[in-house]
Amino acid sequence: MARKSRLLLFVQLLLGPALVRCSCPLPLVLNTWPFKNATEAAWRTLASGGSALDAVETGCAQCESEQCDGTVGFGGSPDELGETTLDAMIMDGTTMNVGAVGDLRRIKNAIGVARRVLEHTTHTLLAGESATKFAESMGFVNEDLSTEASRALHSDWRAGNCQPNYWRNVVPDASKYCGPYKPPGISKQDRSAYGETGANYGHDTIGMVVIHKMGRTAAGTSTNGIKFKIHGRIGDSPIPGAGAYADDTAGAAAATGDGDILMRFLPSYQAVEYMRSGESPTTACRKVISRIHKYFPEFFGAVICANVTGSYGKSKVEATGSAQTEFQDITATRPSRCRVRRRKDAVDNKGAACAAVRKCGQSEEQAGPFPC
């Protein structure tokens, strides 16, 4: 669920205290990876009066529609049978209700289906064909999630003797051959042509955290999983407390990375609990990542955290094992005219700086919809 070669985090902090400390740090929209359009879609929802839950759904849906980085939405990350399946989750930090889908097939709007699970059932997670049938009953269209690009990707993988894959302790040797696979001693399988192991394919998931101006929280995720996963695999993204977690009494968090490892530690839940106990968001994120790295030194992933006051933090670990909490590629987006005035005013009067942002935000044509 994360990419080894680059594990970027994109943060669009809307009037948050990291750059300006004033009496109006909220609302806040925070998400993993440089999926700016998703962040802005979530913000527009808040600006038009939508709830934190609405914002998370809209932001993640934007990524699904755009097929962000090929790792969210349809047409990406085919499994070993060539099918694209989706995982998604949305959580309301006010009610602690959750809706999630795993291994969702032939339905493009996974986060929308997750929202329907939250609103129209007493369940938390639906999976596989049953999740698809539920989605159809909710009015979602059943359609093929594969594209020419995903079919070509799968074809190339097969031609490379199915490398890499996620099997172990099976016959034939999964590091050299395609399946089908079985445990040793069950039966012998015909072997396909020999091939070298390919590079390890990583993955990006959108994890989004929203803190409403009234302090209400929500979090969500959406992903098409890891490339060439075993058919039926579900990662951490739809698991509450693993992919994301929100609680109005403390804050919210979301994770991205190796989902099969992440779900064993419930990092999003743990980060929120650290913040509840008084840790800063950055410290909470760092402690979560450090704990995972202790058991799995080759783990790669990241966690983003925000508390209900609007402070945020983040921590990641690369495949090399080097943990980081500061990134050059973090982006804080503000209307440029507001940014200049805020910096000038903040020198003498933090309250004036906040007022300047509020005044600037009144003009959407010049400054964009960024009310204080």
XYZ file of C-alpha atoms in Angstrom:
372
model
C 0.000 0.000 0.000
C 2.987 2.301 -0.245
C 5.750 2.888 -2.694
C 9.295 2.099 -1.585
C 10.997 4.520 -3.946
C 9.074 7.510 -2.633
C 6.799 7.759 0.330
C 5.518 11.309 0.023
C 2.898 12.827 2.224
C 0.698 15.617 0.983
C -0.817 17.878 3.571
C -3.236 20.638 2.749
C -3.604 22.384 6.081
C -6.468 24.797 5.809
C -5.850 27.684 8.211
C -4.123 25.382 10.667
C -1.835 26.477 13.501
C 1.368 25.089 12.027
C 1.842 28.258 9.968
C -0.425 30.675 11.794
C -1.260 30.430 15.480
C -4.510 32.235 16.022
C -7.906 31.648 17.574
C -9.358 30.014 14.465
C -7.244 26.997 13.440
C -10.150 24.953 12.101
C -11.383 23.440 9.869
C -8.572 21.129 8.819
C -8.270 18.766 5.858
C -5.312 16.409 5.862
C -4.484 13.519 3.575
C -1.682 11.212 2.544
C 0.110 11.647 -0.781
C 0.022 14.626 -3.191
C -3.626 14.159 -4.149
C -4.387 17.870 -4.146
C -7.653 17.694 -6.054
C -9.049 15.318 -3.454
C -8.046 17.668 -0.651
C -9.610 20.645 -2.382
C -12.819 18.712 -3.062
C -13.086 17.934 0.636
C -12.477 21.577 1.486
C -15.161 22.811 -0.907
C -17.609 20.479 0.802
C -16.799 22.025 4.176
C -16.955 25.533 2.752
C -20.431 24.872 1.379
C -21.698 23.718 4.770
C -21.064 19.992 4.538
C -20.121 17.825 7.490
C -16.723 16.293 8.217
C -18.131 12.970 7.019
C -19.359 14.563 3.786
C -15.915 16.059 3.222
C -14.125 12.737 3.657
C -16.496 10.999 1.265
C -16.189 13.732 -1.356
C -12.406 13.887 -1.105
C -11.889 10.150 -1.402
C -14.466 9.911 -4.195
C -12.511 12.535 -6.131
C -9.462 10.296 -5.980
C -11.477 7.271 -7.048
C -12.780 9.166 -10.060
C -9.314 10.451 -11.008
C -7.695 7.053 -10.398
C -5.106 8.800 -8.235
C -1.657 7.492 -9.091
C -3.284 4.334 -10.463
C -3.607 3.035 -6.910
C -7.038 4.398 -6.010
C -10.199 3.561 -7.903
C -10.831 1.491 -11.013
C -8.284 0.376 -13.596
C -5.318 -0.161 -11.295
C -3.533 -2.783 -9.195
C -4.963 -5.936 -10.772
C -4.832 -8.999 -8.550
C -3.230 -12.260 -9.646
C -6.325 -13.133 -11.685
C -6.268 -9.743 -13.404
C -9.229 -8.241 -11.562
C -9.224 -4.821 -9.875
C -10.988 -4.833 -6.506
C -11.475 -1.989 -4.046
C -11.245 -1.397 -0.288
C -12.647 1.667 1.478
C -13.699 2.848 4.914
C -15.286 5.923 6.466
C -15.603 6.706 10.172
C -17.659 9.276 12.059
C -15.698 10.423 15.118
C -18.817 11.854 16.742
C -20.920 8.692 16.779
C -18.032 6.195 16.391
C -19.977 4.588 13.553
C -18.026 3.007 10.707
C -18.874 1.773 7.246
C -16.403 -0.229 5.180
C -16.093 -2.496 2.152
C -13.330 -4.928 1.271
C -12.643 -6.812 -1.956
C -15.449 -4.812 -3.575
C -15.924 -5.884 -7.186
C -17.340 -4.085 -10.221
C -18.396 -0.961 -8.307
C -16.333 2.200 -8.882
C -17.404 4.370 -5.934
C -16.078 2.327 -3.015
C -16.131 5.172 -0.472
C -19.760 5.850 -1.397
C -20.673 2.229 -0.731
C -18.823 2.395 2.590
C -20.899 5.461 3.514
C -24.086 3.495 2.735
C -22.914 0.654 4.982
C -22.508 3.227 7.760
C -25.868 4.893 7.198
C -28.149 2.019 6.204
C -26.915 -1.025 8.146
C -25.873 -1.927 11.677
C -22.789 -3.680 10.269
C -19.293 -2.292 9.926
C -17.702 -4.206 7.031
C -19.067 -5.973 3.956
C -16.802 -7.870 1.564
C -16.570 -9.508 -1.844
C -19.566 -10.367 -3.986
C -21.904 -9.730 -1.061
C -20.634 -6.167 -0.854
C -21.273 -5.802 -4.580
C -24.856 -7.030 -4.196
C -25.370 -4.576 -1.355
C -24.006 -1.744 -3.496
C -26.384 -2.637 -6.303
C -29.296 -2.558 -3.859
C -28.173 0.962 -2.907
C -28.319 2.090 -6.533
C -24.652 1.798 -7.533
C -23.914 0.648 -11.078
C -22.239 -2.726 -11.653
C -19.456 -2.173 -14.211
C -16.075 -3.591 -15.158
C -13.220 -2.042 -13.174
C -10.530 -3.260 -15.562
C -9.003 -1.041 -18.230
C -6.607 -1.614 -21.095
C -3.809 -0.418 -18.828
C -4.645 -2.832 -16.008
C -5.039 -5.742 -18.431
C -1.648 -4.959 -19.975
C -0.090 -4.742 -16.533
C -1.430 -8.171 -15.636
C -0.341 -9.649 -18.967
C 3.213 -8.383 -18.477
C 3.251 -9.816 -14.956
C 2.189 -13.222 -16.231
C 4.835 -13.058 -18.935
C 7.407 -12.406 -16.193
C 6.465 -15.667 -14.463
C 4.215 -13.914 -11.966
C 6.951 -11.962 -10.221
C 6.561 -10.565 -7.642
C 3.758 -12.377 -5.826
C 2.642 -12.925 -2.244
C 2.881 -16.694 -1.844
C 5.346 -18.605 0.347
C 6.004 -22.193 1.408
C 4.170 -23.576 -1.618
C 4.824 -25.633 -4.715
C 5.776 -24.817 -7.339
C 8.417 -22.384 -6.088
C 6.563 -19.051 -6.061
C 9.814 -17.123 -6.440
C 10.347 -18.675 -9.859
C 7.058 -19.844 -11.275
C 3.408 -19.002 -11.726
C 0.750 -20.999 -9.904
C -1.642 -22.445 -9.108
C 0.097 -23.127 -5.799
C -0.442 -25.693 -3.081
C 1.310 -26.588 0.166
C 4.207 -29.051 -0.200
C 3.088 -32.656 -0.172
C -0.462 -31.998 -1.397
C 0.221 -32.519 -5.073
C 2.730 -31.650 -7.720
C 2.003 -28.841 -10.141
C 3.148 -28.326 -13.683
C 5.784 -25.637 -13.713
C 5.779 -22.683 -16.057
C 8.944 -21.234 -17.524
C 11.599 -20.003 -15.125
C 11.825 -16.302 -14.432
C 13.758 -14.016 -12.122
C 11.970 -12.279 -9.276
C 10.872 -8.804 -10.261
C 10.935 -5.573 -8.274
C 8.659 -5.252 -5.273
C 5.604 -3.266 -6.291
C 4.525 -0.675 -3.784
C 1.243 1.134 -3.357
C -0.367 4.429 -2.425
C -3.651 4.703 -0.529
C -5.542 7.903 0.105
C -6.106 8.295 3.819
C -8.001 11.447 4.771
C -8.612 13.190 8.083
C -11.073 16.069 8.502
C -11.587 18.212 11.604
C -14.733 20.328 11.264
C -14.773 23.918 12.500
C -16.993 22.720 15.364
C -14.444 20.068 16.340
C -16.259 17.102 14.842
C -13.937 14.549 13.270
C -14.070 12.042 10.447
C -11.569 9.860 8.640
C -11.569 7.578 5.635
C -9.579 5.596 3.118
C -9.871 4.283 -0.417
C -7.551 2.012 -2.382
C -7.385 -0.709 -5.002
C -4.831 -2.638 -2.958
C -1.429 -3.971 -3.904
C -0.654 -5.101 -7.430
C -0.945 -8.842 -8.081
C -2.320 -9.611 -4.633
C -3.829 -13.027 -4.015
C -7.448 -13.000 -5.146
C -9.657 -12.042 -2.197
C -6.959 -10.250 -0.212
C -8.135 -7.323 1.923
C -5.605 -4.879 3.318
C -5.612 -2.497 6.237
C -7.579 0.292 4.536
C -11.117 -0.898 5.429
C -10.158 -1.996 8.942
C -11.198 0.571 11.593
C -8.171 1.578 13.626
C -5.773 0.321 10.974
C -6.460 2.311 7.802
C -8.007 5.242 9.674
C -9.655 6.201 12.950
C -11.480 9.240 14.358
C -12.720 10.255 17.797
C -14.063 13.715 18.636
C -12.576 13.497 22.123
C -9.014 13.186 20.852
C -8.426 13.493 17.095
C -8.030 11.395 13.984
C -5.343 9.529 12.067
C -4.798 7.606 8.839
C -2.091 5.252 7.619
C -0.471 4.238 4.347
C 2.122 1.568 3.712
C 2.423 -2.191 3.833
C -1.164 -2.998 4.738
C -0.580 -6.599 5.727
C 1.766 -5.369 8.447
C -0.117 -2.191 9.342
C -3.321 -4.013 10.251
C -1.457 -6.075 12.859
C -0.733 -2.917 14.882
C -3.897 -0.794 14.453
C -1.677 2.281 14.023
C -4.448 4.822 13.460
C -6.263 3.813 16.613
C -3.039 3.773 18.599
C -2.038 7.220 17.348
C -5.391 8.657 18.447
C -4.965 7.076 21.873
C -1.497 8.591 22.185
C -2.999 12.005 21.412
C -5.732 11.366 23.964
C -3.050 10.796 26.601
C -1.493 14.167 25.792
C 1.085 13.389 23.131
C 1.472 15.834 20.259
C 0.328 14.580 16.843
C 3.917 14.313 15.620
C 4.992 12.320 18.670
C 1.927 10.083 18.364
C 2.747 9.310 14.737
C 6.399 8.711 15.485
C 5.679 6.306 18.348
C 3.325 4.272 16.178
C 5.837 3.974 13.344
C 8.666 3.115 15.750
C 6.690 0.275 17.283
C 6.003 -1.304 13.892
C 9.617 -0.864 12.833
C 10.790 -2.653 15.974
C 9.139 -5.867 14.805
C 9.487 -5.394 11.060
C 12.728 -3.529 10.196
C 11.944 -3.672 6.456
C 8.512 -2.108 6.911
C 7.710 0.942 4.812
C 4.796 3.216 5.570
C 3.516 6.386 7.177
C 0.900 7.759 9.531
C -0.725 11.207 9.614
C -2.319 12.532 12.801
C -4.412 15.545 13.808
C -5.881 16.492 17.157
C -9.117 18.361 17.741
C -7.342 21.696 18.244
C -6.090 21.601 14.639
C -2.476 20.617 15.270
C -1.181 17.933 12.947
C 1.808 15.622 12.649
C 3.207 12.879 10.475
C 5.887 10.221 10.483
C 7.151 7.750 7.924
C 9.723 5.031 7.589
C 11.424 4.092 4.346
C 12.278 0.562 3.293
C 15.831 1.348 4.383
C 14.540 1.609 7.943
C 15.145 5.335 8.368
C 12.327 7.011 10.271
C 11.441 10.610 9.450
C 9.022 13.179 10.795
C 9.835 16.191 8.605
C 9.533 16.251 4.821
C 10.674 18.786 2.264
C 7.738 17.816 0.062
C 4.997 18.742 2.530
C 2.748 21.361 0.950
C 0.633 23.865 2.865
C -1.736 25.502 0.418
C -3.005 29.037 1.001
C -4.276 31.799 -1.302
C -1.116 33.712 -2.188
C -2.547 37.141 -1.279
C -3.552 35.829 2.138
C -0.139 34.297 2.680
C 1.673 37.625 2.183
C -0.649 39.571 4.448
C -0.645 36.892 7.112
C 3.132 36.842 7.354
C 3.287 40.611 7.554
C 0.581 40.905 10.201
C 1.800 37.955 12.231
C 5.004 39.788 13.096
C 3.152 42.214 15.342
C -0.238 40.750 16.066
C -1.360 37.139 15.690
C -4.967 38.167 16.018
C -4.565 40.607 13.150
C -3.072 37.842 11.054
C -6.136 35.718 11.588
C -8.381 38.660 10.736
C -6.437 39.234 7.534
C -7.017 35.637 6.475
C -10.704 35.931 7.280
C -11.004 39.122 5.239
C -9.110 37.565 2.357
C -11.246 34.467 2.433
C -14.374 36.515 1.787
C -13.351 36.907 -1.846
C -13.470 33.457 -3.452
C -12.540 34.819 -6.888
C -9.301 36.347 -5.633
C -8.454 34.112 -2.713
C -10.424 30.904 -3.096
C -12.915 29.480 -0.588
C -10.764 29.571 2.525
C -12.914 31.142 5.272
C -11.383 31.270 8.751
